[in-house]
Short mmCIF file of C-alpha atoms and ligand atoms in Angstrom, two decimals:
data_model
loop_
_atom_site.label_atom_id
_atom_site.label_comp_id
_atom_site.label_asym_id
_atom_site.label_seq_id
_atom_site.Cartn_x
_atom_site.Cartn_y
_atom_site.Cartn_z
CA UNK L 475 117.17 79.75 85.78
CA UNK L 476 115.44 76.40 85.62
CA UNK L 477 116.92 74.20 82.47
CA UNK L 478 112.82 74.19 81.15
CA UNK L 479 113.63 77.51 80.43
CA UNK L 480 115.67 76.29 77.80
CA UNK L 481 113.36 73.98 75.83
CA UNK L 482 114.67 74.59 72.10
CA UNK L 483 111.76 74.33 69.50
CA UNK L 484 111.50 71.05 67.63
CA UNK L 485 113.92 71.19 64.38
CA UNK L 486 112.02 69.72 61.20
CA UNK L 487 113.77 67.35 58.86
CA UNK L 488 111.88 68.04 55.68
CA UNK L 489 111.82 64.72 53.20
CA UNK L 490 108.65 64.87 51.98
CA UNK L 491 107.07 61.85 52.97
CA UNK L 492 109.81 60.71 55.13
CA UNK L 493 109.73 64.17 56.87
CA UNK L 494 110.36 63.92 61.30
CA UNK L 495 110.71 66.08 63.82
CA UNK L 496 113.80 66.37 66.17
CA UNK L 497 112.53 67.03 70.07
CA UNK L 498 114.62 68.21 72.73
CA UNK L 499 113.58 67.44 76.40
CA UNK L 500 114.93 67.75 79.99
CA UNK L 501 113.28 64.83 81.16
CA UNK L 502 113.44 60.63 79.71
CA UNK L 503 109.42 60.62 80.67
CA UNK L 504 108.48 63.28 78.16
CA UNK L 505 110.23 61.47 75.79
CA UNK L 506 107.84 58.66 76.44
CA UNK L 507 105.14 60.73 76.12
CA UNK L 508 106.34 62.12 72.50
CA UNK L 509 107.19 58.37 71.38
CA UNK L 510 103.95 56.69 71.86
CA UNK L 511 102.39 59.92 70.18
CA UNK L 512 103.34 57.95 67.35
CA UNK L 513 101.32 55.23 68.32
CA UNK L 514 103.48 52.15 67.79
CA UNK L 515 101.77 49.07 69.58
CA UNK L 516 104.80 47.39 69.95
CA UNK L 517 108.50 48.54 70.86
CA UNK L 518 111.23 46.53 70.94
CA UNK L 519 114.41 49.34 72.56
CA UNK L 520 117.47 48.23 71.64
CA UNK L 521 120.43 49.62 74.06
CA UNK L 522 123.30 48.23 75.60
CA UNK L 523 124.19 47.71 79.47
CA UNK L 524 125.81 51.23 80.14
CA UNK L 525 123.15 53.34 78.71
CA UNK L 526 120.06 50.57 79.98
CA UNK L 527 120.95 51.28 83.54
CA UNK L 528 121.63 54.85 83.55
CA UNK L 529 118.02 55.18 82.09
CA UNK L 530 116.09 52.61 80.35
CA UNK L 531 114.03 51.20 83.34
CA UNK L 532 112.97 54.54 83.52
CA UNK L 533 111.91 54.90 80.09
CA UNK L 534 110.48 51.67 80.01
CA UNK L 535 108.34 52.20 83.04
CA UNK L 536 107.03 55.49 81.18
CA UNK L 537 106.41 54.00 77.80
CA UNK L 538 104.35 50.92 79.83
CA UNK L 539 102.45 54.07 81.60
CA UNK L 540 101.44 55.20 78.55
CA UNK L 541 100.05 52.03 77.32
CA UNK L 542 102.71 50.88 75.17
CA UNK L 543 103.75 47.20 75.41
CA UNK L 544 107.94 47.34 75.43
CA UNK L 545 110.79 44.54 75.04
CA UNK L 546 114.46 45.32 75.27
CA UNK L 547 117.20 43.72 73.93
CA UNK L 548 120.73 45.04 74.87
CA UNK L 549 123.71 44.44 72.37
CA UNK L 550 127.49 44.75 73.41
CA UNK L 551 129.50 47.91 74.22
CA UNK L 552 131.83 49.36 71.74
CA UNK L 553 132.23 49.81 68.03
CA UNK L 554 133.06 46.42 67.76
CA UNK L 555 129.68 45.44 68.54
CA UNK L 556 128.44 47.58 65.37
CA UNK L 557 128.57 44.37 62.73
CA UNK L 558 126.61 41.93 60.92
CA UNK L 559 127.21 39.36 63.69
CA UNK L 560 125.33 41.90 66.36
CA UNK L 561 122.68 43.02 63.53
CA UNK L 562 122.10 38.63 62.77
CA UNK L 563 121.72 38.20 66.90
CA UNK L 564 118.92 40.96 66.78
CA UNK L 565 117.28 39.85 63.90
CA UNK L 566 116.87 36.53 65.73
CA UNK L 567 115.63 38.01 68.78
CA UNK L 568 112.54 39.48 66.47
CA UNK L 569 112.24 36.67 64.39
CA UNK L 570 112.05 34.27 67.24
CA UNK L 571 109.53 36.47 69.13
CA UNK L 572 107.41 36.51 65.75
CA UNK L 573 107.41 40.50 66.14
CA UNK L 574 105.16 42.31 63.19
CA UNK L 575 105.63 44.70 60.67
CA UNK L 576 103.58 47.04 63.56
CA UNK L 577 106.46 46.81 66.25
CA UNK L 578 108.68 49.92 66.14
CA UNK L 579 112.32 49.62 67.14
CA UNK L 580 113.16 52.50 69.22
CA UNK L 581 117.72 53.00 69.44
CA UNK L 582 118.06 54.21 72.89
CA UNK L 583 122.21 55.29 73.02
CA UNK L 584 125.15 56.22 71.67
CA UNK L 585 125.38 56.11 67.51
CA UNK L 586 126.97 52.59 67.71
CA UNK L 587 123.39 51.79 68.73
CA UNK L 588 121.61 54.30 66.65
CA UNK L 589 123.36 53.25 63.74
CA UNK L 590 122.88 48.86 64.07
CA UNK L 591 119.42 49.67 65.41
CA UNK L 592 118.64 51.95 62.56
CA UNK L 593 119.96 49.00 60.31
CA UNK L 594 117.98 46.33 62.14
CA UNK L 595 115.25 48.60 61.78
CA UNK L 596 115.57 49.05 57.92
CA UNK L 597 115.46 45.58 57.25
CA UNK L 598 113.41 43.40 59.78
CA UNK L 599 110.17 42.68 57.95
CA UNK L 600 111.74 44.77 54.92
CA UNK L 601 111.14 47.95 57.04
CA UNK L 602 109.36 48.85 59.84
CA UNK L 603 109.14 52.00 62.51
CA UNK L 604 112.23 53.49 64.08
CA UNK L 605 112.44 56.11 66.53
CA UNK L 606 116.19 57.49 67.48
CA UNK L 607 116.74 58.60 71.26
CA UNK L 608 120.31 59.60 71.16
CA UNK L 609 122.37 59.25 74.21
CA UNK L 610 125.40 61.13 73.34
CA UNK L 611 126.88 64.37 72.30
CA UNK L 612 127.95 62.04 68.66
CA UNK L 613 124.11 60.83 68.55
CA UNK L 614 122.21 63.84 69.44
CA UNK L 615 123.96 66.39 66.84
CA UNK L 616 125.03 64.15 64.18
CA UNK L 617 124.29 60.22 63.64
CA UNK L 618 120.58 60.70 65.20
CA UNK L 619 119.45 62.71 62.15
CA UNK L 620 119.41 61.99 59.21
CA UNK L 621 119.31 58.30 58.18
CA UNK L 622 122.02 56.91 57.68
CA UNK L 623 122.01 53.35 59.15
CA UNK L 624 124.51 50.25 59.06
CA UNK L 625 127.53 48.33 60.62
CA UNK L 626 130.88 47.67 59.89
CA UNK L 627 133.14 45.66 57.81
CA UNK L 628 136.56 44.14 59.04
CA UNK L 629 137.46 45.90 55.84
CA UNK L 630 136.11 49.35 56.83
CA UNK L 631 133.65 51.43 58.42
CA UNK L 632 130.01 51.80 57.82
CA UNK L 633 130.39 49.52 54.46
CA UNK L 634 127.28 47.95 54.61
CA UNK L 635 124.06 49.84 55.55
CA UNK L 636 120.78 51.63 54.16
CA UNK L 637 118.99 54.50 54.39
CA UNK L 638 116.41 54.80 56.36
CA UNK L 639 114.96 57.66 58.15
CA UNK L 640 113.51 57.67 61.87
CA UNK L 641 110.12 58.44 62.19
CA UNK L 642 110.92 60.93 65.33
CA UNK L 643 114.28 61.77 66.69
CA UNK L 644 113.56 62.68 70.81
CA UNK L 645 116.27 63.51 73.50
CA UNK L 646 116.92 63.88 77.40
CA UNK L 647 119.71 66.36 77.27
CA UNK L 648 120.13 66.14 80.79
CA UNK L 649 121.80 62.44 80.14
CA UNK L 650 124.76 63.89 78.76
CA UNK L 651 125.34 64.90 82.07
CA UNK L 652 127.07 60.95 82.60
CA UNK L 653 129.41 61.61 80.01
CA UNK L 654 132.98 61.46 80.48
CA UNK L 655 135.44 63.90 79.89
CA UNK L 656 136.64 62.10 76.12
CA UNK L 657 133.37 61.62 74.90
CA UNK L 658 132.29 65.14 75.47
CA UNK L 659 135.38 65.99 73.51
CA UNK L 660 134.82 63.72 71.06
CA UNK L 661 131.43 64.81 70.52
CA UNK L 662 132.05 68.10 70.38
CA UNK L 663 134.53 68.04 67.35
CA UNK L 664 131.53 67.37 65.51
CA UNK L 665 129.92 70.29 66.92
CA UNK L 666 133.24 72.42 65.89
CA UNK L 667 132.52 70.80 62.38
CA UNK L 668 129.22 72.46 61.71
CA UNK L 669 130.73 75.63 62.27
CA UNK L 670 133.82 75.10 60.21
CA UNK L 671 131.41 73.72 56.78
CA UNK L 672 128.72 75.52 56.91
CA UNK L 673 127.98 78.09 60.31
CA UNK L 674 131.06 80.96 60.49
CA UNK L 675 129.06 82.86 62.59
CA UNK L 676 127.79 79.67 65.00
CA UNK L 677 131.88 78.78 64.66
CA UNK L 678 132.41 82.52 66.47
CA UNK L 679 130.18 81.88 68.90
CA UNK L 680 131.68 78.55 69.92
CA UNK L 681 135.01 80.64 70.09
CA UNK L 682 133.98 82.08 72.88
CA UNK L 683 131.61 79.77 74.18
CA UNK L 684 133.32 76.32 73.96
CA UNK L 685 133.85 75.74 77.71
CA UNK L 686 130.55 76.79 79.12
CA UNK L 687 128.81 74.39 76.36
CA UNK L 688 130.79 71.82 77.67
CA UNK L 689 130.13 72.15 80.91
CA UNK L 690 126.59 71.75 80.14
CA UNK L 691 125.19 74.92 81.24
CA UNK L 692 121.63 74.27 79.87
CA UNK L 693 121.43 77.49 77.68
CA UNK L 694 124.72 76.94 75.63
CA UNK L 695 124.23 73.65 75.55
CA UNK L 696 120.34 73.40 73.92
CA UNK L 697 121.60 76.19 71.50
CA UNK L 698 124.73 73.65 70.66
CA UNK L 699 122.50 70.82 70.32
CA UNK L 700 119.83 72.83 68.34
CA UNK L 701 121.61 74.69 65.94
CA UNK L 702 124.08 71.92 65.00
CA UNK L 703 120.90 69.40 64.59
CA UNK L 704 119.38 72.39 62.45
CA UNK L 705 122.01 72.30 60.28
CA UNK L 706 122.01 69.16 59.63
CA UNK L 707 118.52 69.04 58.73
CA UNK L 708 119.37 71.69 56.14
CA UNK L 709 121.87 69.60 54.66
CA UNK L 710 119.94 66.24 54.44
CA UNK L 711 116.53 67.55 53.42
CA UNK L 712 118.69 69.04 50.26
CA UNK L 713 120.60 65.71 49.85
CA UNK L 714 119.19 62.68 51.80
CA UNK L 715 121.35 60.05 49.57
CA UNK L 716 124.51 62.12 49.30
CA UNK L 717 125.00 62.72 45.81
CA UNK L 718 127.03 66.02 46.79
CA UNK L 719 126.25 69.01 49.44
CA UNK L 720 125.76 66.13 51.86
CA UNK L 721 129.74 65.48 51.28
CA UNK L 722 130.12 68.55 53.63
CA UNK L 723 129.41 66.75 56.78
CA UNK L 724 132.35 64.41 56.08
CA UNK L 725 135.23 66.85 56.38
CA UNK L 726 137.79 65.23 58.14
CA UNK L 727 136.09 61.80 58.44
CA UNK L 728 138.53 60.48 55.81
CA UNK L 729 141.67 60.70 57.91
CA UNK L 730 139.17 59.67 60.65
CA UNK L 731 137.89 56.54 59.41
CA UNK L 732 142.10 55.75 58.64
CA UNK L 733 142.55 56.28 62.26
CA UNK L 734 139.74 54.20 63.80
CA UNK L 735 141.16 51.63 61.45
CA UNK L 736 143.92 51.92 62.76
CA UNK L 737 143.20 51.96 65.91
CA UNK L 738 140.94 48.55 65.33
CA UNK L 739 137.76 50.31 66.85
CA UNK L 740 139.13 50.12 70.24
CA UNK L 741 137.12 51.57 72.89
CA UNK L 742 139.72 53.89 73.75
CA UNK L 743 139.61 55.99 70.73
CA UNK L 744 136.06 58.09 70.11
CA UNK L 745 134.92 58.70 67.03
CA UNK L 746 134.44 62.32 67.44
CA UNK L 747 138.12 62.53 68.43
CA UNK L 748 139.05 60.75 65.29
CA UNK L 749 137.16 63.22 63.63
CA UNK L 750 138.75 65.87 65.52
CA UNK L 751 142.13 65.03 64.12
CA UNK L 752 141.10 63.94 60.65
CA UNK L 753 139.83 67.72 60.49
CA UNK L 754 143.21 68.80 61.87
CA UNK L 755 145.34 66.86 58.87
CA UNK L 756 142.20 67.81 56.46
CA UNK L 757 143.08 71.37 56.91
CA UNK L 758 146.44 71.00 56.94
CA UNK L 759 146.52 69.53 53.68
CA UNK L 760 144.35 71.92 51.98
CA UNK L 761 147.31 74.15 53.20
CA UNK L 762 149.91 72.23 51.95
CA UNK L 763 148.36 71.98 48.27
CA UNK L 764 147.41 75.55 48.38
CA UNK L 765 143.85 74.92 48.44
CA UNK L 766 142.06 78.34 48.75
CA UNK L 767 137.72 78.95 49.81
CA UNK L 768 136.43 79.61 46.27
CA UNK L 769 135.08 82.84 46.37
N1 NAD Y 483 124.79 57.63 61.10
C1 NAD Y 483 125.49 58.73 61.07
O1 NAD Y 483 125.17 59.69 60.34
C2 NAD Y 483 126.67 58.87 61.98
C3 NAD Y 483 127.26 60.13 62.20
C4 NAD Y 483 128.30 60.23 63.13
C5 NAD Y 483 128.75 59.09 63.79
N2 NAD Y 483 128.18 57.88 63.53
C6 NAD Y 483 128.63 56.68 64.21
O2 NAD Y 483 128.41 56.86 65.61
C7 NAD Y 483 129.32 56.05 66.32
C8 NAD Y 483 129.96 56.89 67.43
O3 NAD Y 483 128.94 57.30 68.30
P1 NAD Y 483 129.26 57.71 69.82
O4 NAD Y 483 130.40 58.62 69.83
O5 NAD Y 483 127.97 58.10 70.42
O6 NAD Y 483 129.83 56.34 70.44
P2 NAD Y 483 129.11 55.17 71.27
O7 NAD Y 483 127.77 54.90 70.79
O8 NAD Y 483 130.09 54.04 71.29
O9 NAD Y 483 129.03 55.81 72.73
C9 NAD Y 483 130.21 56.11 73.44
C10 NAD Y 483 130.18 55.50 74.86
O10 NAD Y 483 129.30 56.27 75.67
C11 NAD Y 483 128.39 55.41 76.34
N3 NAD Y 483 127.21 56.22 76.59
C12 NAD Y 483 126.15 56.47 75.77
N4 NAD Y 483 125.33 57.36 76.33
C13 NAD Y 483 125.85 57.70 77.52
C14 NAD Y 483 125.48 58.60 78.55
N5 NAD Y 483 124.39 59.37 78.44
N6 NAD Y 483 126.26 58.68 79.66
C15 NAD Y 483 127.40 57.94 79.76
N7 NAD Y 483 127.83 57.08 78.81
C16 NAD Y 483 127.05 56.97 77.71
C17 NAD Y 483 128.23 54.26 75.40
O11 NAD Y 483 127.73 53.11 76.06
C18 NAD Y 483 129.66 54.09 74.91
O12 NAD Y 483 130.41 53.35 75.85
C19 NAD Y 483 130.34 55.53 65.31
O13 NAD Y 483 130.03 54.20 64.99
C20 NAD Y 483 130.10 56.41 64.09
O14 NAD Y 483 130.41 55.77 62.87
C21 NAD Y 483 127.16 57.77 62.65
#
């Protein structure tokens, strides 16, 4: 069966007047289609080299065949790139291209981009339009959604950021398809997470479904992709600034954090499988101080 057969139905982030939608395509040029629905005049698509030529140009060329004028402007590889440095060279790119308070910033990548885009986005011109299309397993069930935005600190992780919610959240799952084996992985621990804090019954079906998901067979995978993005909706529109439930999506991120830290952000270690083990010692401590499920 043809992977349009499995077109998941839009998940809605409810936030009152910073409600979006989260679309799921097959295709980059629908995605162009659903992003100047929104009508920006201007979009400056920030990326990086890996993810511009595996399918920028494309986008680009669909965007301009809608109407929409476009600039890009690609920032470095890596988690290293995710700082105030990175966020000061794009704010000169806008500045020195006197771009309005109309232009939207669209993140095209990985949640290193999402997340200094986002930021970028949050506080050029005090604010103005940002659309997420997320790039990786990470991006499309987790840092996509839900607004948090920001870059690092040599002192730590995501210490210096904002809130600020996209205006639409669209994806191309067929680009996860260029994926390596260790992002997959990595981004699938995430996946593994929704089940574990909130899902028991989505956490049974990734029991038995965990290797045809990720080998991308389009059913499992747009019900992966869905349902963990629908949770996640759930969460934020009950807790956007994370004044408790929202605490839920960072089981095992402590440990995880210490071990990127560790690890100095190298390119080597994922995030997701950072996560992946922070769960692992997470759990294991629970254990360890006899920590029981409340009942
Ligand atoms: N804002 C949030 O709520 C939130 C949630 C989770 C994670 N994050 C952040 O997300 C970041 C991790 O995101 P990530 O795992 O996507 O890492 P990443 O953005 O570094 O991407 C991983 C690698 O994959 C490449 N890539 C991207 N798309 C690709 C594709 N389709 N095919 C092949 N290669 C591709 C990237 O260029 C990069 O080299 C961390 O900084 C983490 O803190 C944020």
């Amino acid at each position: 069966m043809s992977e349009a057969n499995f077109l998941p139905n839009p998940v809605h982030v409810a936030l009152l007047d910073r409600s979006y939608d989260i679309q799921f395509y097959w295709n980059v040029k629908l995605i162009a289609e659903a992003i100047s629905a929104y009508a920006p005049e201007n979009i400056v698509i920030i990326s990086n080299s890996v993810v511009w030529n595996l399918c920028g140009e494309s986008l680009e060329v669909a965007l301009n065949q809608t109407g929409v004028k476009t600039s890009v402007w690609l920032m470095g590889d890596g988690e290293k790139y995710k700082s105030v440095e990175t966020a000061s060279a794009a704010w000169d790119f806008l500045v020195e291209k006197r771009f309005s308070r109309k232009t939207c910033i669209v993140a095209l990548g990985g949640g290193v981009v999402g997340d200094l885009a986002g930021f970028v986005a949050a506080t050029y011109l005090r604010g103005v339009s940002f659309i997420q299309v997320p790039t990786t397993v990470v991006a499309m069930v987790d840092s996509s959604v839900g607004g948090k935005t920001g870059v690092d600190h040599p002192l730590g992780k995501n210490l210096i950021g904002a809130f600020y919610q996209p205006r639409l959240v669209a994806m191309d799952l067929s680009l996860l398809r260029t994926l390596d084996r260790h992002n997959l992985q990595g981004g699938f621990a995430e996946v593994i997470k929704y089940g574990v804090i909130y899902d028991a019954q989505f956490f049974a079906w990734l029991e038995t479904n965990l290797e045809t998901a990720m080998a991308l067979e389009p059913e499992a995978i747009a019900h992966v992709v869905r349902r963990s993005c629908e949770i996640k909706a759930e969460v934020v529109s009950q807790d956007e600034q994370e004044s408790g439930l929202r605490a839920i999506l960072n089981f095992g991120h402590t440990f995880g954090h210490a071990i990127e830290a560790m690890g100095e952000y190298k390119e080597t270690q994922f995030h997701g499988q950072a996560v992946a083990i922070g769960m692992a010692c997470a759990a294991d401590m629970a254990v360890a101080l006899g920590r029981k499920r409340p009942h």
